[in-house]
CSV table of C-alpha atoms and ligand atoms in Angstrom, one decimal:
chain,number,residue,atom,x,y,z
A,26,MET,CA,31.7,-19.6,27.4
A,27,ALA,CA,35.3,-18.8,26.6
A,28,ASP,CA,37.7,-21.4,25.1
A,29,VAL,CA,39.3,-21.9,28.5
A,30,SER,CA,39.9,-24.9,30.8
A,31,VAL,CA,40.9,-25.0,34.4
A,32,ARG,CA,43.5,-27.2,35.9
A,33,GLU,CA,45.9,-27.4,38.9
A,34,ALA,CA,48.9,-25.1,38.6
A,35,SER,CA,52.3,-26.6,38.2
A,36,GLU,CA,55.7,-25.2,39.0
A,37,ASP,CA,56.2,-24.3,35.3
A,38,ASP,CA,53.3,-21.9,35.5
A,39,CYS,CA,55.0,-19.6,38.0
A,40,ASP,CA,56.2,-17.0,35.4
A,41,GLU,CA,52.6,-16.8,34.1
A,42,ILE,CA,51.0,-16.6,37.5
A,43,ILE,CA,53.4,-13.8,38.5
A,44,ARG,CA,52.3,-11.9,35.3
A,45,LEU,CA,48.6,-12.3,36.3
A,46,MET,CA,49.4,-11.3,39.9
A,47,GLN,CA,51.0,-8.1,38.5
A,48,GLU,CA,47.9,-7.5,36.4
A,49,PHE,CA,45.7,-8.0,39.5
A,50,ALA,CA,47.9,-5.7,41.6
A,51,THR,CA,47.8,-3.1,38.8
A,52,HIS,CA,44.0,-3.4,38.6
A,53,GLU,CA,43.9,-2.8,42.4
A,54,GLY,CA,46.3,0.1,42.3
A,55,ASN,CA,48.9,-1.5,44.6
A,56,LEU,CA,51.5,-2.9,42.2
A,57,HIS,CA,54.1,-1.2,44.4
A,58,LEU,CA,53.2,-3.5,47.3
A,59,LEU,CA,53.6,-6.7,45.4
A,60,LYS,CA,56.6,-8.5,46.9
A,61,THR,CA,56.0,-12.0,45.6
A,62,SER,CA,58.6,-13.2,43.1
A,63,VAL,CA,58.9,-16.4,40.9
A,64,GLN,CA,61.3,-17.7,43.5
A,65,THR,CA,59.0,-17.3,46.4
A,66,LEU,CA,56.0,-18.7,44.4
A,67,LYS,CA,58.1,-21.8,43.6
A,68,ARG,CA,59.1,-22.2,47.3
A,69,ASP,CA,55.7,-21.5,48.9
A,70,GLY,CA,53.5,-23.2,46.3
A,71,PHE,CA,55.6,-26.1,45.1
A,72,GLY,CA,58.4,-26.6,47.6
A,73,GLU,CA,58.8,-29.0,50.5
A,74,LYS,CA,56.9,-26.8,53.0
A,75,LYS,CA,54.4,-25.3,50.6
A,76,VAL,CA,51.7,-23.2,52.0
A,77,PHE,CA,49.3,-22.6,49.1
A,78,ASP,CA,47.8,-24.3,46.1
A,79,CYS,CA,46.5,-22.8,42.9
A,80,PHE,CA,44.1,-23.4,40.0
A,81,VAL,CA,44.8,-21.8,36.7
A,82,ALA,CA,42.5,-21.0,33.7
A,83,GLU,CA,44.3,-21.7,30.4
A,84,GLU,CA,43.3,-20.7,26.9
A,85,THR,CA,42.6,-23.8,24.8
A,86,GLN,CA,42.2,-22.3,21.3
A,87,THR,CA,45.7,-20.9,20.7
A,88,THR,CA,48.3,-21.6,18.0
A,89,GLY,CA,51.3,-20.9,20.3
A,90,ARG,CA,52.0,-21.9,23.9
A,91,PRO,CA,48.8,-21.8,25.9
A,92,ARG,CA,48.4,-18.6,27.9
A,93,LEU,CA,47.0,-18.4,31.4
A,94,VAL,CA,44.0,-16.0,31.6
A,95,GLY,CA,43.1,-16.4,35.3
A,96,TYR,CA,44.0,-18.0,38.6
A,97,LEU,CA,42.6,-18.9,42.0
A,98,LEU,CA,45.1,-19.2,44.8
A,99,TYR,CA,44.0,-20.9,48.0
A,100,MET,CA,45.2,-22.3,51.3
A,101,TRP,CA,43.8,-24.9,53.6
A,102,SER,CA,43.0,-23.7,57.1
A,103,PHE,CA,41.4,-25.1,60.2
A,104,THR,CA,39.3,-24.0,63.1
A,105,THR,CA,38.8,-25.9,66.3
A,106,MET,CA,35.1,-25.4,66.0
A,107,SER,CA,34.5,-26.6,62.5
A,108,GLY,CA,37.7,-28.3,61.2
A,109,ARG,CA,39.2,-27.9,57.8
A,110,PHE,CA,38.1,-25.0,55.5
A,111,LEU,CA,39.3,-23.5,52.3
A,112,PHE,CA,40.6,-19.9,52.3
A,113,VAL,CA,40.7,-18.2,48.9
A,114,GLU,CA,43.5,-15.6,48.7
A,115,ASP,CA,43.3,-14.5,45.1
A,116,LEU,CA,40.8,-14.8,42.3
A,117,PHE,CA,41.6,-13.0,39.1
A,118,VAL,CA,40.5,-13.2,35.4
A,119,GLU,CA,42.1,-11.1,32.7
A,120,LYS,CA,40.0,-8.2,31.5
A,121,ASN,CA,39.3,-9.6,28.0
A,122,PHE,CA,38.1,-12.9,29.4
A,123,ARG,CA,35.6,-11.5,32.0
A,124,ARG,CA,31.9,-12.3,32.0
A,125,LYS,CA,32.5,-15.5,30.0
A,126,GLY,CA,32.2,-17.9,33.0
A,127,VAL,CA,36.0,-18.2,33.6
A,128,GLY,CA,35.8,-17.0,37.2
A,129,SER,CA,32.9,-19.4,37.8
A,130,LEU,CA,34.9,-22.3,36.4
A,131,LEU,CA,37.9,-21.5,38.7
A,132,TRP,CA,35.5,-21.1,41.7
A,133,ALA,CA,33.8,-24.4,40.9
A,134,SER,CA,37.1,-26.2,41.0
A,135,ALA,CA,37.7,-24.8,44.5
A,136,MET,CA,34.2,-25.6,45.7
A,137,LYS,CA,34.4,-29.2,44.4
A,138,LEU,CA,37.7,-29.7,46.2
A,139,ALA,CA,36.3,-28.2,49.5
A,140,LEU,CA,33.2,-30.4,49.3
A,141,SER,CA,35.3,-33.5,48.6
A,142,TRP,CA,37.2,-32.8,51.9
A,143,GLY,CA,33.9,-32.3,53.7
A,144,CYS,CA,34.6,-28.6,54.5
A,145,GLY,CA,31.8,-26.7,56.3
A,146,TYR,CA,32.6,-23.5,54.4
A,147,MET,CA,35.0,-21.5,52.2
A,148,GLN,CA,36.2,-18.1,53.2
A,149,TRP,CA,37.9,-15.1,51.7
A,150,MET,CA,38.1,-11.3,52.0
A,151,ALA,CA,37.0,-8.6,49.6
A,152,LYS,CA,37.4,-4.8,49.5
A,153,ARG,CA,34.1,-3.1,50.1
A,154,ARG,CA,34.7,-1.0,47.0
A,155,ASN,CA,35.1,-4.1,44.8
A,156,THR,CA,31.6,-4.2,43.3
A,157,MET,CA,32.8,-6.5,40.5
A,158,GLY,CA,34.0,-9.1,43.0
A,159,ILE,CA,31.0,-8.6,45.4
A,160,ASN,CA,28.5,-9.1,42.5
A,161,PHE,CA,30.3,-12.3,41.6
A,162,TYR,CA,30.2,-13.6,45.2
A,163,LYS,CA,26.6,-12.7,45.6
A,164,LYS,CA,25.7,-14.6,42.5
A,165,LEU,CA,27.3,-17.6,44.1
A,166,GLY,CA,25.1,-17.2,47.1
A,167,ALA,CA,27.9,-16.1,49.5
A,168,VAL,CA,26.9,-14.0,52.5
A,169,GLU,CA,28.9,-11.3,54.3
A,170,THR,CA,30.1,-12.5,57.7
A,171,ASN,CA,31.6,-9.3,59.3
A,172,THR,CA,30.8,-9.0,62.9
A,173,ASP,CA,31.4,-6.0,65.3
A,174,SER,CA,32.8,-8.3,67.9
A,175,ILE,CA,35.7,-9.9,65.9
A,176,MET,CA,39.0,-8.0,65.3
A,177,THR,CA,41.7,-9.0,62.8
A,178,PHE,CA,45.3,-8.3,64.0
A,179,THR,CA,48.5,-7.9,62.0
A,180,LEU,CA,52.0,-7.9,63.3
A,181,ASP,CA,54.4,-6.6,60.7
A,182,ASN,CA,58.1,-7.6,60.2
A,183,ASP,CA,59.5,-4.7,62.3
A,184,ALA,CA,57.0,-5.2,65.1
A,185,MET,CA,57.8,-8.9,65.2
A,186,LYS,CA,61.5,-8.1,65.6
A,187,THR,CA,60.8,-5.6,68.3
A,188,ALA,CA,58.4,-7.9,70.2
A,189,CYS,CA,60.9,-10.8,69.9
A,190,SER,CA,63.7,-8.7,71.3
A,191,ASN,CA,61.5,-7.5,74.2
A,192,ILE,CA,60.6,-11.0,75.2
A,193,VAL,CA,63.4,-12.5,77.3
A,194,SER,CA,63.6,-16.2,76.8
B,325,COA,C1,35.5,-11.1,39.9
B,325,COA,C2,36.0,-11.8,38.7
B,325,COA,C3,37.0,-12.9,39.1
B,325,COA,C4,34.8,-12.5,38.0
B,325,COA,O1,35.3,-13.3,36.9
B,325,COA,P1,34.4,-13.6,35.6
B,325,COA,O2,35.1,-14.6,34.8
B,325,COA,O3,34.1,-12.3,35.0
B,325,COA,O4,33.1,-14.2,36.3
B,325,COA,P2,31.9,-15.0,35.5
B,325,COA,O5,31.9,-14.7,34.1
B,325,COA,O6,32.0,-16.4,35.9
B,325,COA,O7,30.6,-14.3,36.2
B,325,COA,C5,29.7,-15.0,37.0
B,325,COA,C6,28.7,-14.1,37.5
B,325,COA,O8,29.2,-13.1,38.5
B,325,COA,C7,28.5,-11.9,38.3
B,325,COA,N1,29.5,-10.9,37.8
B,325,COA,C8,30.7,-11.1,37.4
B,325,COA,N2,31.3,-9.9,37.1
B,325,COA,C9,30.4,-8.9,37.2
B,325,COA,C10,30.3,-7.5,37.0
B,325,COA,N3,31.4,-6.9,36.5
B,325,COA,N4,29.2,-6.9,37.3
B,325,COA,C11,28.1,-7.5,37.7
B,325,COA,N5,28.1,-8.9,38.0
B,325,COA,C12,29.2,-9.6,37.7
B,325,COA,C13,27.4,-12.1,37.3
B,325,COA,O9,26.3,-12.5,38.0
B,325,COA,C14,28.0,-13.3,36.4
B,325,COA,O10,27.0,-14.0,35.8
B,325,COA,P3,26.4,-13.5,34.4
B,325,COA,O11,27.6,-13.1,33.5
B,325,COA,O12,25.7,-14.7,33.9
B,325,COA,O13,25.5,-12.3,34.7
B,325,COA,C15,36.7,-10.9,37.6
B,325,COA,O14,35.8,-9.8,37.4
B,325,COA,C16,38.0,-10.3,38.0
B,325,COA,O15,39.0,-10.9,37.9
B,325,COA,N6,37.9,-9.0,38.6
B,325,COA,C17,39.2,-8.4,39.0
B,325,COA,C18,39.8,-9.1,40.2
B,325,COA,C19,38.8,-9.1,41.4
B,325,COA,O16,38.1,-8.2,41.7
B,325,COA,N7,38.9,-10.3,42.1
B,325,COA,C20,38.1,-10.6,43.3
B,325,COA,C21,38.9,-10.0,44.4
B,325,COA,S1,38.0,-10.1,45.9
């Protein structure tokens, strides 16, 4: 086990969380798509109308300022059928800290929280090519829940503007 502990993120962690998000995006090959900034993180994670929460994994055996080596970003969501559930948006552990139980510690924090709220389940998405992530989730006992009958829709910013202007109110 690495010398790492997990805690809830605070606003002061935003610079470090962005650094990890950049590493994650680089790892996924889509750094050019990363639009989140420290300002939007502060607004959306710690502001009045926040929409996400985050656990961070912090190195404990350091001489200088403790570094973050991983994070798990999640949102609460709700279905009419089952009530509240926890949706995990991001899980990332720095390369040098992988296979040392850090991802499991982060995930355990989210699971304990979800259980404490009586959630029926947790949910997240993974790229089919992400064997590292898929192996991690399978070890946890997660099952794939794709169905042929459910579609996911996205309305991008331009499409929203066009659709809005086409709807006469
Ligand atoms: C997925 C990720 C978060 C796992 O974090 P981690 O700290 O390495 O995970 P743990 O050490 O807690 O591993 C727990 C178990 O998951 C499985 N696992 C994790 N990484 C694995 C890998 N590369 N290959 C096979 N199994 C793996 C193993 O069963 C492992 O248990 P073991 O080490 O006792 O065999 C980390 O690899 C990562 O950040 N990857 C890049 C980002 C990513 O893919 N995130 C998920 C997006 S959907």
